[in-house]
Short mmCIF file of C-alpha atoms in Angstrom, two decimals:
data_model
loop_
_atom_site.label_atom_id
_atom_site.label_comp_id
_atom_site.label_asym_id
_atom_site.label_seq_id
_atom_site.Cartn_x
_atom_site.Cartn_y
_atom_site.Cartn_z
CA UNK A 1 125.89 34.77 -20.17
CA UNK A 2 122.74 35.26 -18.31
CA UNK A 3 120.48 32.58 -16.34
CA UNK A 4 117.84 32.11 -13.55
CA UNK A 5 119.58 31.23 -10.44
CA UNK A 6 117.93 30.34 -6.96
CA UNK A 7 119.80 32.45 -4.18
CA UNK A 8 119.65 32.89 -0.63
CA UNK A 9 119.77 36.48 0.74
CA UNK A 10 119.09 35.50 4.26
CA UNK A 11 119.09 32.09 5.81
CA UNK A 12 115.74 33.49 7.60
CA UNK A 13 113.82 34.13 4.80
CA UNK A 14 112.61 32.21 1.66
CA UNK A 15 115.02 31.52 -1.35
CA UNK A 16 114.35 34.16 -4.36
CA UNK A 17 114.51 33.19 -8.09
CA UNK A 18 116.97 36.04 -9.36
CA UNK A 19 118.80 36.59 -13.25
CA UNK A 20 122.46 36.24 -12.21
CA UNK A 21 125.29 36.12 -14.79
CA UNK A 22 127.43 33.91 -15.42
CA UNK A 23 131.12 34.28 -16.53
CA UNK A 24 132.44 31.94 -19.51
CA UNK A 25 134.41 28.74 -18.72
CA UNK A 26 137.90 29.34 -18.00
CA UNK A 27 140.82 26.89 -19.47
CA UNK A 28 139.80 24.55 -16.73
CA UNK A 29 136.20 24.60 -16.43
CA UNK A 30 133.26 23.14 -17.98
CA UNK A 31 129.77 24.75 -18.53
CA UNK A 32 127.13 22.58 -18.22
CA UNK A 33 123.28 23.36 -18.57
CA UNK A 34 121.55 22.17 -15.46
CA UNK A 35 118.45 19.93 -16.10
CA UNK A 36 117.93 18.98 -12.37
CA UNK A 37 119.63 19.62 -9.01
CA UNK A 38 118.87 17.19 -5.75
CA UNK A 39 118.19 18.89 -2.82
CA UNK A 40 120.54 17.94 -0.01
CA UNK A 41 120.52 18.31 3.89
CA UNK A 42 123.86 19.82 3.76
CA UNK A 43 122.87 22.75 1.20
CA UNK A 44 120.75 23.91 3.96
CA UNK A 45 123.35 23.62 7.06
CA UNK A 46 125.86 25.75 4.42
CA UNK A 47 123.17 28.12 3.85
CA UNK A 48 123.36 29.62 7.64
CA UNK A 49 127.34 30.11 6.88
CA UNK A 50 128.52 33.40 6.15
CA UNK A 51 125.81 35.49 7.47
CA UNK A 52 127.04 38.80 5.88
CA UNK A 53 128.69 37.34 2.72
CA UNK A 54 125.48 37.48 0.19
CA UNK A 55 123.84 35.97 -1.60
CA UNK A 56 124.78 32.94 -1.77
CA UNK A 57 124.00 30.39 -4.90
CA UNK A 58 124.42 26.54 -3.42
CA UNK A 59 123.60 23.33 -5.31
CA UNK A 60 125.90 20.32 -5.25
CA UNK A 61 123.98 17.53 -6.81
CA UNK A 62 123.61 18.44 -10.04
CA UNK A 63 122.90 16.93 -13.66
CA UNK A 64 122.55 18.11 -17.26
CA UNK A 65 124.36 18.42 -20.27
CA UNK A 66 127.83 20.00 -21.26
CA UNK A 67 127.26 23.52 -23.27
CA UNK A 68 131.04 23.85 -23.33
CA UNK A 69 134.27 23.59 -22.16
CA UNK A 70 137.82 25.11 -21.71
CA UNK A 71 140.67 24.85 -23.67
CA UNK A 72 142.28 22.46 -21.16
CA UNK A 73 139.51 20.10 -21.03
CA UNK A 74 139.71 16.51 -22.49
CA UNK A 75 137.52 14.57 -20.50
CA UNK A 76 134.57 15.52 -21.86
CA UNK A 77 132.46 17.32 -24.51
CA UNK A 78 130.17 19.64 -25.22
CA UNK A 79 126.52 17.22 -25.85
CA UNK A 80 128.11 14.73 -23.06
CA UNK A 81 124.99 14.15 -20.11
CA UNK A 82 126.82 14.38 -16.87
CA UNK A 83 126.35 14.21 -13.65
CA UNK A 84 128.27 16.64 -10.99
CA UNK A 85 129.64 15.62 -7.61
CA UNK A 86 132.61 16.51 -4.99
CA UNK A 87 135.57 18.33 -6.00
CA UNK A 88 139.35 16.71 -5.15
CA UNK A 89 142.82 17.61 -6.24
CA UNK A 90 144.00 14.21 -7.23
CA UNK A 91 147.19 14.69 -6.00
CA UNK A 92 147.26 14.10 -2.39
CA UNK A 93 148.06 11.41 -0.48
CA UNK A 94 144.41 11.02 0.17
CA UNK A 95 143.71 11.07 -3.18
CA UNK A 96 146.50 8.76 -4.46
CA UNK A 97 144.97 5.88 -2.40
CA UNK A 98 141.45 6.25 -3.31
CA UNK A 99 140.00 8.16 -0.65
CA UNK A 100 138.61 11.52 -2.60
CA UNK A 101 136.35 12.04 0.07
CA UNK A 102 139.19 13.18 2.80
CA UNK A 103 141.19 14.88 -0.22
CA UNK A 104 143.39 17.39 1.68
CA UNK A 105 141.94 20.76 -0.11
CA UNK A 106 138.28 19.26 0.16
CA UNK A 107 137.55 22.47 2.40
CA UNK A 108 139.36 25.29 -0.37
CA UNK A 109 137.79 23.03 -3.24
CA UNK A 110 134.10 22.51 -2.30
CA UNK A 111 133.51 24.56 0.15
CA UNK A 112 132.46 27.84 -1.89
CA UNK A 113 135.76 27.26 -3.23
CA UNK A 114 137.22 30.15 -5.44
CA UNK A 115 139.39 30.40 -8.72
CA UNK A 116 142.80 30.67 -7.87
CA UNK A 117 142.85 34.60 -8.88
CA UNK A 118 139.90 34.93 -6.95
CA UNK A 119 137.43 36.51 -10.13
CA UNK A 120 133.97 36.20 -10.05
CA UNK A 121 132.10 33.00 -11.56
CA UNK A 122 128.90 34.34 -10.72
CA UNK A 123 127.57 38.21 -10.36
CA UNK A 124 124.03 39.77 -9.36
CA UNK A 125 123.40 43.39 -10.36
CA UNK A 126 127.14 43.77 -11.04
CA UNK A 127 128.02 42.38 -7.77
CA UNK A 128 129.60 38.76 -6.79
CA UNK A 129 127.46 35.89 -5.51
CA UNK A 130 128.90 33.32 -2.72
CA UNK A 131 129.22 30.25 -5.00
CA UNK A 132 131.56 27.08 -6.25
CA UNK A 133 129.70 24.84 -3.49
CA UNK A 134 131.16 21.59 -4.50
CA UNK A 135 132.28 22.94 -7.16
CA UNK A 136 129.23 23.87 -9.54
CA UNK A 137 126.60 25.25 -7.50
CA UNK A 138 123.84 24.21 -9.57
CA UNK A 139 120.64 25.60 -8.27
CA UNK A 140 120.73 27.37 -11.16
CA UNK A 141 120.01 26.67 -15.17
CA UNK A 142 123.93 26.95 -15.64
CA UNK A 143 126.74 25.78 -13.75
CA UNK A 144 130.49 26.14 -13.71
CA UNK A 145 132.54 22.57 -13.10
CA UNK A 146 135.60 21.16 -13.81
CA UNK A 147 136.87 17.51 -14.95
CA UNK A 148 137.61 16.01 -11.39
CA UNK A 149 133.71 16.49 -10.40
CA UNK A 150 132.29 15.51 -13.21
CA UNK A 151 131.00 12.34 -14.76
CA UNK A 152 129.64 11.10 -17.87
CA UNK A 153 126.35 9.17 -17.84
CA UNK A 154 124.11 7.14 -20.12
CA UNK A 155 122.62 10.09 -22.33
CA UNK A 156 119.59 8.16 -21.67
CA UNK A 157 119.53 8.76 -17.91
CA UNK A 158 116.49 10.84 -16.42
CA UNK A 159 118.19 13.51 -15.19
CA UNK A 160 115.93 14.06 -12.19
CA UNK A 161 117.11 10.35 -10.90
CA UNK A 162 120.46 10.87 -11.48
CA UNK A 163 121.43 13.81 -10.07
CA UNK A 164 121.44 13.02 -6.33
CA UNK A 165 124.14 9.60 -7.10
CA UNK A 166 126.34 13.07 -7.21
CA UNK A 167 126.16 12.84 -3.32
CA UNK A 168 122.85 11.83 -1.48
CA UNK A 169 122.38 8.34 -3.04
CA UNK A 170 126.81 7.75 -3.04
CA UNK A 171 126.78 8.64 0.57
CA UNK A 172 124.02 6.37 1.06
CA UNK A 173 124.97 3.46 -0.90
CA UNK A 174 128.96 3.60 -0.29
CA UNK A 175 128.44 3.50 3.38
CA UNK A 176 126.82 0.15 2.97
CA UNK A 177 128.66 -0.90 -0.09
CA UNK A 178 132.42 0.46 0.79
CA UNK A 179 132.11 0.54 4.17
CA UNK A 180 129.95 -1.37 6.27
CA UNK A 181 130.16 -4.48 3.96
CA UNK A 182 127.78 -6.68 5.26
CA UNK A 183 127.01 -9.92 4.01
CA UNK A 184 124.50 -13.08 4.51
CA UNK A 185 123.43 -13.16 7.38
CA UNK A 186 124.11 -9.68 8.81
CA UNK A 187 121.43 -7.41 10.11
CA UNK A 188 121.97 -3.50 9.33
CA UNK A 189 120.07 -1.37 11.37
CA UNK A 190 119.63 1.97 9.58
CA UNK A 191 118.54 5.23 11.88
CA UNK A 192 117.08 7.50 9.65
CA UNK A 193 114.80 6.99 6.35
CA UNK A 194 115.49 9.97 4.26
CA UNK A 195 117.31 10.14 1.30
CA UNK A 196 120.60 9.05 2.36
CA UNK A 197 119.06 5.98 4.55
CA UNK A 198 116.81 4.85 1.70
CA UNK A 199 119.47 4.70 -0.63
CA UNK A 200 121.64 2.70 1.58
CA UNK A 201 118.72 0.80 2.80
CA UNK A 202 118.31 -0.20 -1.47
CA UNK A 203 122.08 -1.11 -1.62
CA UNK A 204 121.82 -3.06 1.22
CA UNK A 205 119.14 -5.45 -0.84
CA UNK A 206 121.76 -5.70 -3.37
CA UNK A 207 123.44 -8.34 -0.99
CA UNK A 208 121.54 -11.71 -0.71
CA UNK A 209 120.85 -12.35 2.54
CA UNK A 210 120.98 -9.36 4.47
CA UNK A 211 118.42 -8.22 7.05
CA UNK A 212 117.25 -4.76 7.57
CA UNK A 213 115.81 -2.17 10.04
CA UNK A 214 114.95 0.91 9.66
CA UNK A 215 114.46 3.78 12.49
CA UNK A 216 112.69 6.57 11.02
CA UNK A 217 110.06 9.68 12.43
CA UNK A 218 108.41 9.98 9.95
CA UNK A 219 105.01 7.38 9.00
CA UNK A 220 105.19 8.29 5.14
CA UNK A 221 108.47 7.64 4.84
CA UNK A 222 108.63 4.14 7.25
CA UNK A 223 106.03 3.50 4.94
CA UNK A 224 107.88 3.92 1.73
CA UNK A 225 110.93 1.36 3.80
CA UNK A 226 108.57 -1.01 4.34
CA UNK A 227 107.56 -0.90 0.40
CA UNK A 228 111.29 -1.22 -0.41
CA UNK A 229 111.87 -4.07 0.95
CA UNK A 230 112.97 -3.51 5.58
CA UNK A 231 112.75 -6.32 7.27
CA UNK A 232 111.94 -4.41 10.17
CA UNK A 233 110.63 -0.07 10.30
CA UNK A 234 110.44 1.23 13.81
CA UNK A 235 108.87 4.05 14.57
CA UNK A 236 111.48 5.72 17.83
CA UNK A 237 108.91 7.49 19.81
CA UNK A 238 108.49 6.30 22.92
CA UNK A 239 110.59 3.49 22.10
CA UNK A 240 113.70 1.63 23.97
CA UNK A 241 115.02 1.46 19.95
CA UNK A 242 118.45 0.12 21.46
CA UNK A 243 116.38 -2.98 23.30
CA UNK A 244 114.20 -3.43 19.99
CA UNK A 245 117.16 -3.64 17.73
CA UNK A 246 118.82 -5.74 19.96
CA UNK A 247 115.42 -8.03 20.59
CA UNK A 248 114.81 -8.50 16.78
CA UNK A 249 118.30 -9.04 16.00
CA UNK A 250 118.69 -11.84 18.73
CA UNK A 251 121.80 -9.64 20.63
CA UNK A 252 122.39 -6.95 18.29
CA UNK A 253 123.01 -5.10 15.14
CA UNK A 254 126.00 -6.06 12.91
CA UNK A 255 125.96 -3.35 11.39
CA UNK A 256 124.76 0.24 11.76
CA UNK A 257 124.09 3.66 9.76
CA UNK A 258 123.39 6.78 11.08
CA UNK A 259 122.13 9.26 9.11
CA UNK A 260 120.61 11.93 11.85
CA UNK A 261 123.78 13.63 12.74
CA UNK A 262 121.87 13.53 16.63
CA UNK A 263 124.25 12.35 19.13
CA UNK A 264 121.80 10.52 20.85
CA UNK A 265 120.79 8.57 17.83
CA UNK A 266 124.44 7.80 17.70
CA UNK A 267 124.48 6.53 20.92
CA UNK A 268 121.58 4.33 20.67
CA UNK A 269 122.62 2.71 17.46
CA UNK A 270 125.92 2.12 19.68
CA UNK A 271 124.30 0.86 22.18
CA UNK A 272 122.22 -1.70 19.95
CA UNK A 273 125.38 -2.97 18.09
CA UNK A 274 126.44 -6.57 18.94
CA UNK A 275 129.97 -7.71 20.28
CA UNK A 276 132.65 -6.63 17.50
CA UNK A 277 130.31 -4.61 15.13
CA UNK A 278 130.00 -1.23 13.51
CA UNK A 279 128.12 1.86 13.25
CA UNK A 280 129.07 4.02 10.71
CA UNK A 281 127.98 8.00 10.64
CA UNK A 282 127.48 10.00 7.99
CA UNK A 283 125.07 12.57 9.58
CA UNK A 284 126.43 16.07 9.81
CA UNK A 285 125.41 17.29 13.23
CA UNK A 286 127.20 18.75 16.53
CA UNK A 287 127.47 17.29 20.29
CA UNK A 288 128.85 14.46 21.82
CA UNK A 289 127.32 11.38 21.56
CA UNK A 290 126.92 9.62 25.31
CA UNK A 291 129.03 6.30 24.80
CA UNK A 292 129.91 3.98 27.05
CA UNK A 293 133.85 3.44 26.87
CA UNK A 294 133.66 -0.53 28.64
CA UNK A 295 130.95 -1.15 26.18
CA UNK A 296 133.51 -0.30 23.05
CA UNK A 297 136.30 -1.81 24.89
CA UNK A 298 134.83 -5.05 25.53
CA UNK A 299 133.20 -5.98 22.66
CA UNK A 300 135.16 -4.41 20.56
CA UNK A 301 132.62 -2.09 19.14
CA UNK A 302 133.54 0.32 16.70
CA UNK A 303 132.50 3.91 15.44
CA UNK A 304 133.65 5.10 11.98
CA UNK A 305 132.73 8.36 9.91
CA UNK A 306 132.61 8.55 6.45
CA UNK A 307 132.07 11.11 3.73
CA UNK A 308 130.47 10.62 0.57
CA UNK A 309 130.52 6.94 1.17
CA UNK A 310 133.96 6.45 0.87
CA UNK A 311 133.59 6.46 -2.63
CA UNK A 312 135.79 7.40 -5.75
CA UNK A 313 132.92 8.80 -8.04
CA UNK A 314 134.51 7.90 -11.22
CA UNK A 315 133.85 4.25 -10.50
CA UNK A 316 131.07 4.35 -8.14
CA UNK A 317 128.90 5.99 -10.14
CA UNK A 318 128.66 4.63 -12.83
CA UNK A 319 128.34 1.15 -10.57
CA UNK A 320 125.71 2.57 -8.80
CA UNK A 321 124.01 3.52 -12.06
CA UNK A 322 124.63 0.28 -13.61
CA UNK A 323 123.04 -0.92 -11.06
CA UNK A 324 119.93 1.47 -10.97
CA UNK A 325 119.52 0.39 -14.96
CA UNK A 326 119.18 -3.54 -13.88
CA UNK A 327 116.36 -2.43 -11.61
CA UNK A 328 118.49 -3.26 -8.73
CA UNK A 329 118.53 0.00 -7.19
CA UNK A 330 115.18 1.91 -7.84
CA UNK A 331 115.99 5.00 -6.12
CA UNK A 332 113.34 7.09 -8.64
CA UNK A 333 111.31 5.46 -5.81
CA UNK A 334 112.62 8.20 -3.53
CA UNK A 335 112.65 11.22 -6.18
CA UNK A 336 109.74 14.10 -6.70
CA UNK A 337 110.50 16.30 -8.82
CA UNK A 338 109.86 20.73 -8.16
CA UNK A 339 110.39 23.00 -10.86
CA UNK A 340 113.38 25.58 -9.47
CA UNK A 341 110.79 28.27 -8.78
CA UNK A 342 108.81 25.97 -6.43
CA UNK A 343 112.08 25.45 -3.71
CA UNK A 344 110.07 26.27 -0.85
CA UNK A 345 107.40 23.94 -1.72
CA UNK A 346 109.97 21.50 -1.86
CA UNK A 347 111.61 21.95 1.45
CA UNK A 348 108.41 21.97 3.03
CA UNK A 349 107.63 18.68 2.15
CA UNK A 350 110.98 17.53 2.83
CA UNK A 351 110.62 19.00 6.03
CA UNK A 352 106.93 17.42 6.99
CA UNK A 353 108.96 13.85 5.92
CA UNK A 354 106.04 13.68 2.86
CA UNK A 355 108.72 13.50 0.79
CA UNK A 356 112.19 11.43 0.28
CA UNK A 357 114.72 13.58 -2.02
CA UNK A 358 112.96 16.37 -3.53
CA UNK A 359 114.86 17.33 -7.03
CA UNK A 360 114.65 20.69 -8.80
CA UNK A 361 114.21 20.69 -12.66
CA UNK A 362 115.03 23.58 -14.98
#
């Protein structure tokens, strides 16, 4: 079948809005018709990889509605509204104990992962296009998935709202939730109010009695914390942010997020934890992050990564979403919708910080 897809020729130059087609579902696949797609940080660090391998078609936070599926497929149905996350074999040790995330073919799965004969999913012109990012690509008005990556929603659900609890909003929200943990009492310090932050930020004022700050560049968007509900939004230039943190918090952080990927934004939220705490990253940048080994050694400060919040998406999700439908968790707070055709428009203002999660509709 034929569709509009939006490719990337060269990581230098603008996306392009292209006809691509689109191969039917296989035994184990499901076809699903793309009503929005969240733009994430990490399409855009894939989209420099494989400089000669072209184009590419990326997308890994999509949502829409099931068109049809394999002969294999049980799990759902054509008419079901899904959402589409991470791909994970289910089978691995990683997988057997709940950790998804860290599944041991995560890179051959998601990572412009191929069928197993290695036949196009996706052509331009007759020729193949780079895709399976996560396992649907869905910058496009179709997408290939299968069953382990995707989820059925409420057919209610706004699409555009939905989409990015495929991976922006679970990273988010599972750090705090699965991870970090904090309860009454604690104060999370979170560096970094974009998408990610804000939605862990939102989870965080899920828990009575937690206390929040925010580190963030951007004045629109320490705005917008303030509105949801920080305790605290620093702005970090020009700022000792380790000796702020550490001032409002009375000795420290008890928790942290880092969402920059910059080492020394690790560092500092390091630096600004209190005897025994956390930092979790989830930021993915390059470089060493200056710590100082006595200060982890004798206060038994910790550093811990984690991908796609530690989550198993089958359960979060549809927590997460419960969640968003008692008003608990208004991430359409953070959402502005583009049509497809509009992506630079959209990275733009995701660039100048004007805006939180920019979502694609079709």
């Amino acid at each position: 079948m034929r569709t509009t897809a939006v490719l990337s020729r060269d990581p230098a130059a603008p996306f392009t809005v292209e006809t691509v087609d689109l191969d039917a579902p296989r035994d184990d696949e499901i076809l699903v018709r793309i009503q929005a797609s969240g733009i994430c940080h990490t399409d855009l660090v894939n989209r420099v990889v494989g400089r000669t391998d072209r184009p590419v078609l990326l997308g890994h936070e999509g949502a829409g509605i099931v068109a049809a599926v394999g002969a294999a497929v049980t799990a759902v149905a054509p008419g079901d509204h899904v959402v589409l996350t991470f791909r994970h074999c289910g089978t691995c040790p990683n997988c057997a104990t709940g950790r998804p995330a860290y599944c041991r073919q995560s890179t051959a799965l998601n990572h412009f992962g191929r069928r197993a004969d290695s036949s196009p999913r996706v052509t331009v012109g007759g020729n193949p296009v780079r895709d399976g990012f996560f396992g649907q690509s869905s910058f496009a008005g179709y997408a290939l998935a299968t069953a382990d990556n995707t989820i059925v929603v409420d057919p209610a659900s706004d699409p555009a709202v939905v989409a990015s609890f495929g991976c922006g909003f679970q990273t988010g929200a599972g750090a705090v939730l699965n991870v970090l943990r904090p309860d009454s009492g604690s104060w999370l310090a979170i560096y970094g109010g974009g998408a990610v932050g804000s939605a862990a930020l939102l989870a965080a004022r899920t828990i009575p009695g937690v206390r929040t700050i925010v580190v963030e560049t951007a004045a629109a968007r320490r705005a917008l914390a303030g509105e949801l509900g920080a305790d605290h939004v620093l702005d970090p230039s020009g700022t000792d942010i380790a000796g702020a943190v550490r001032e409002i918090t009375g000795g420290g952080a008890t928790h942290a997020l880092d969402t920059t990927g910059i080492p020394t934004v690790l560092a500092d939220a390091f630096a600004a934890l209190t005897t025994g705490a956390t930092v979790v990253a989830v930021g993915l940048g390059s470089g060493i992050p200056p710590i100082d080994v006595r200060d982890m050694v004798l206060q038994g400060k910790t550093i811990r990564g984690c991908l796609e919040g530690d989550a198993e998406p089958a359960r979060f999700i549809p927590h997460l979403l419960d969640l968003y439908g008692r008003g608990l968790l208004p991430v359409d707070r953070l959402v502005t919708r583009f049509h497809y055709a509009d992506i630079e428009a959209a990275l733009a203002a995701q660039h100048a910080g004007t805006v939180v999660k920019p979502v694609l509709t079709w």
